[in-house]
Short mmCIF file of C-alpha atoms in Angstrom, two decimals:
data_model
loop_
_atom_site.label_atom_id
_atom_site.label_comp_id
_atom_site.label_asym_id
_atom_site.label_seq_id
_atom_site.Cartn_x
_atom_site.Cartn_y
_atom_site.Cartn_z
CA MET A 295 97.72 28.60 51.84
CA ALA A 296 97.81 32.07 50.27
CA ALA A 297 95.45 33.37 52.95
CA VAL A 298 97.70 31.98 55.69
CA ILE A 299 100.72 33.73 54.16
CA VAL A 300 98.87 37.04 53.90
CA ILE A 301 97.68 36.83 57.51
CA SER A 302 101.20 35.91 58.68
CA VAL A 303 102.71 38.88 56.84
CA MET A 304 100.07 41.20 58.34
CA LEU A 305 100.75 39.93 61.86
CA VAL A 306 104.51 40.35 61.46
CA THR A 307 104.03 43.86 60.07
CA MET A 308 101.73 44.80 62.95
CA ALA A 309 104.26 43.46 65.45
CA VAL A 310 107.09 45.46 63.83
CA VAL A 311 104.96 48.62 63.81
CA ARG A 312 104.01 48.24 67.45
CA PHE A 313 107.15 46.84 69.06
CA SER A 314 110.09 48.10 66.98
CA PRO A 315 112.32 50.45 69.04
CA TYR A 316 111.29 54.11 68.86
CA LYS A 317 113.91 56.03 70.81
CA GLY A 318 112.60 59.43 69.74
CA LEU A 319 109.21 58.78 71.31
CA ASN A 320 110.78 58.05 74.69
CA GLN A 321 112.84 61.23 74.42
CA ILE A 322 109.93 63.56 73.67
CA GLN A 323 107.84 62.03 76.45
CA SER A 324 110.59 62.73 78.99
CA GLN A 325 112.01 66.01 77.67
CA LYS A 326 112.30 69.08 79.85
CA ILE A 327 109.55 71.69 80.03
CA SER A 328 109.69 75.31 81.15
CA THR A 329 109.21 75.94 84.85
CA ARG A 330 106.57 78.48 85.86
CA ILE A 331 107.31 80.53 88.98
CA TYR A 332 104.39 82.04 90.93
CA ASP A 333 104.32 84.42 93.87
CA VAL A 334 102.42 83.89 97.12
CA ASN A 335 99.26 85.34 95.52
CA GLY A 336 99.37 82.94 92.60
CA GLU A 337 100.56 85.58 90.12
CA LEU A 338 102.96 84.37 87.42
CA VAL A 339 106.44 85.77 88.09
CA GLN A 340 108.50 84.06 85.39
CA VAL A 341 108.44 81.33 82.76
CA LEU A 342 111.96 79.96 82.68
CA ALA A 343 113.53 79.30 79.29
CA LEU A 344 115.20 75.98 78.65
CA GLU A 345 118.91 75.70 77.91
CA GLU A 346 118.46 76.25 74.18
CA GLY A 347 116.37 79.37 74.83
CA VAL A 348 113.07 77.66 74.02
CA ARG A 349 109.99 78.14 76.15
CA ARG A 350 107.89 74.98 76.19
CA GLU A 351 105.17 74.87 78.84
CA PHE A 352 103.00 71.84 79.49
CA THR A 353 99.24 71.76 79.79
CA ALA A 354 97.38 68.46 80.12
CA LEU A 355 94.85 67.90 77.35
CA GLU A 356 91.96 67.70 79.80
CA ASP A 357 92.92 71.16 81.08
CA MET A 358 92.97 72.78 77.64
CA PRO A 359 89.91 74.69 76.43
CA GLN A 360 87.91 72.60 73.98
CA ASN A 361 87.79 75.39 71.42
CA VAL A 362 91.61 75.49 71.33
CA ILE A 363 91.75 71.73 70.71
CA GLU A 364 89.06 71.88 68.03
CA ALA A 365 90.71 74.81 66.25
CA PHE A 366 93.91 72.83 65.70
CA ILE A 367 92.03 69.73 64.58
CA GLN A 368 90.02 71.79 62.10
CA ALA A 369 93.11 73.58 60.82
CA GLU A 370 95.41 70.58 60.53
CA ASP A 371 93.53 67.29 60.47
CA LYS A 372 89.72 67.27 60.30
CA ARG A 373 89.68 63.45 60.13
CA PHE A 374 92.02 63.02 63.10
CA TYR A 375 89.70 60.58 64.88
CA LYS A 376 88.92 58.63 61.70
CA HIS A 377 92.35 57.46 60.54
CA HIS A 378 95.22 55.43 62.00
CA GLY A 379 98.03 57.91 61.47
CA VAL A 380 97.93 58.18 57.68
CA ASP A 381 94.83 59.60 55.98
CA PHE A 382 94.69 57.92 52.58
CA GLN A 383 91.50 59.79 51.71
CA ALA A 384 93.31 63.09 52.25
CA ILE A 385 96.29 61.86 50.20
CA ILE A 386 94.06 61.07 47.22
CA ARG A 387 92.25 64.39 47.53
CA ALA A 388 95.51 66.36 47.80
CA ALA A 389 97.02 64.52 44.83
CA GLY A 390 94.00 65.40 42.68
CA THR A 391 94.02 69.05 43.76
CA ASN A 392 97.75 69.45 43.19
CA ALA A 393 97.57 67.75 39.78
CA LYS A 394 94.74 70.05 38.74
CA GLU A 395 96.61 73.19 39.86
CA GLY A 396 99.97 72.01 38.55
CA ARG A 397 101.64 72.83 41.87
CA THR A 398 101.48 71.90 45.51
CA VAL A 399 98.52 73.72 47.02
CA SER A 400 97.26 71.05 49.40
CA GLY A 401 99.02 68.69 51.78
CA ALA A 402 97.90 65.49 53.46
CA SER A 403 99.96 65.43 56.64
CA THR A 404 97.94 64.32 59.63
CA ILE A 405 98.52 65.57 63.16
CA THR A 406 100.16 62.21 63.89
CA MET A 407 102.50 62.64 60.91
CA GLN A 408 103.36 66.14 62.08
CA LEU A 409 104.14 64.79 65.55
CA ALA A 410 106.36 62.16 63.92
CA ARG A 411 108.17 65.01 62.11
CA ILE A 412 108.67 66.85 65.42
CA ILE A 413 110.07 63.68 67.01
CA SER A 414 112.34 62.81 64.06
CA PRO A 415 112.92 65.98 62.02
CA ARG A 416 114.24 65.65 58.47
CA PRO A 417 115.66 68.70 56.68
CA ALA A 418 114.59 67.49 53.24
CA ARG A 419 110.90 67.58 52.29
CA ASN A 420 110.81 64.78 49.73
CA ILE A 421 109.10 61.45 49.14
CA SER A 422 111.49 59.52 51.39
CA ALA A 423 110.79 61.94 54.22
CA LYS A 424 107.03 61.48 53.71
CA ILE A 425 107.41 57.70 53.77
CA ALA A 426 109.42 57.91 57.01
CA GLU A 427 106.80 60.22 58.57
CA SER A 428 104.01 57.85 57.52
CA TRP A 429 105.82 54.84 58.99
CA ASN A 430 106.48 56.65 62.26
CA ALA A 431 102.86 57.88 62.36
CA LEU A 432 101.68 54.27 62.19
CA ARG A 433 104.06 53.40 64.99
CA LEU A 434 102.74 56.27 67.10
CA GLU A 435 99.11 55.26 66.57
CA SER A 436 99.92 51.68 67.54
CA ARG A 437 101.50 52.78 70.81
CA LEU A 438 99.50 55.82 71.94
CA SER A 439 95.84 56.78 72.24
CA LYS A 440 94.43 59.69 70.23
CA LYS A 441 94.37 61.71 73.46
CA GLU A 442 98.06 61.04 74.10
CA ILE A 443 98.99 61.94 70.52
CA LEU A 444 97.01 65.17 70.63
CA GLU A 445 98.46 66.13 74.00
CA LEU A 446 102.03 65.54 72.80
CA TYR A 447 101.39 67.49 69.60
CA LEU A 448 99.75 70.52 71.23
CA ASN A 449 102.49 70.77 73.83
CA ASN A 450 105.36 70.45 71.34
CA VAL A 451 104.19 71.98 68.06
CA PRO A 452 106.76 74.62 67.04
CA PHE A 453 105.59 78.20 66.49
CA GLY A 454 109.01 79.62 65.62
CA PHE A 455 110.65 82.36 67.70
CA ASN A 456 111.90 79.81 70.30
CA THR A 457 108.30 79.02 71.23
CA GLU A 458 106.81 75.53 71.39
CA GLY A 459 103.37 74.37 72.44
CA VAL A 460 100.09 76.25 72.54
CA THR A 461 100.47 77.49 76.12
CA SER A 462 103.73 79.34 75.48
CA ALA A 463 102.51 80.47 72.05
CA ALA A 464 99.45 82.14 73.60
CA ARG A 465 101.73 84.11 75.93
CA TYR A 466 104.25 85.00 73.22
CA PHE A 467 101.87 86.13 70.48
CA PHE A 468 98.96 87.50 72.53
CA GLY A 469 100.24 88.02 76.07
CA LYS A 470 97.47 85.75 77.37
CA THR A 471 96.83 82.33 78.83
CA ILE A 472 95.11 79.80 76.59
CA TYR A 473 92.00 80.29 78.74
CA SER A 474 91.60 83.97 77.91
CA LEU A 475 92.13 83.88 74.13
CA THR A 476 89.33 85.12 71.90
CA GLN A 477 88.03 82.81 69.19
CA LYS A 478 89.77 84.89 66.53
CA GLU A 479 93.07 84.66 68.41
CA ILE A 480 92.66 80.90 68.74
CA GLU A 481 92.05 80.56 65.00
CA THR A 482 95.13 82.68 64.28
CA LEU A 483 97.20 80.61 66.70
CA ALA A 484 96.18 77.42 64.88
CA LYS A 485 97.54 78.80 61.59
CA ILE A 486 100.93 80.02 62.82
CA PRO A 487 102.77 76.63 62.81
CA ARG A 488 102.28 76.38 59.02
CA ARG A 489 104.23 79.57 58.30
CA PRO A 490 105.65 81.20 61.46
CA LYS A 491 107.57 83.84 59.47
CA ALA A 492 104.28 85.22 58.13
CA TYR A 493 103.38 86.27 61.68
CA THR A 494 106.50 88.29 62.48
CA HIS A 495 104.26 91.36 62.77
CA ILE A 496 102.62 89.98 65.92
CA ALA A 497 105.65 88.12 67.27
CA GLY A 498 107.31 89.65 70.29
CA LYS A 499 104.63 92.31 70.88
CA TYR A 500 104.30 90.90 74.38
CA SER A 501 107.04 89.72 76.70
CA TYR A 502 107.06 86.93 79.23
CA PRO A 503 106.82 88.12 82.83
CA PHE A 504 110.24 88.78 84.32
CA GLU A 505 109.72 89.71 87.96
CA LEU A 506 112.05 89.10 90.92
CA PRO A 507 114.99 87.93 88.74
CA HIS A 508 117.54 87.80 91.59
CA TYR A 509 115.18 85.94 93.88
CA VAL A 510 114.26 83.44 91.16
CA ASN A 511 117.94 82.79 90.38
CA TRP A 512 118.60 82.28 94.06
#
């Protein structure tokens, strides 16, 4: 009887995780992206900002360089393919490290949890926010493949300075496409989302192309 109850509770929980409404997910999947304007020779003329001034370009995961993808996995979530949204092994490790140091020096947010935070931002960084992120991460993993999660994350991760996603970040910080970044630049790019303000010295050194403004407006 006890086993039947446990199984029933697990099935109900799984159903709630998978099928409970998740409005934010639908919104991020259908949100606007920046339009790229090219001339007849295929040269980039402009990357149009969105209404709020953000530039958010889209690049399909299969079109992203593998070393860019791997750099973000290594920097943010080495066990990305081994957990289901919440990495309990990382939580235990981080708790031990933080207890030993007497302060927070290590986090345990997975890429899926970070995507959940992007979808449903919470100003406070407390235990209730972590619980909400964990719950939403489980919901994401039950609905999307790892590829879909990674693609959404890499195209929406905020870099500060009205820049979102790795494609726009490569242009903003290095004046390059993601295909022409050096390995060092890629590794730097993967660190920026943690503390964007620490990279003010390289922010804005390059500008987005702004050719044919009257023609583009027309």
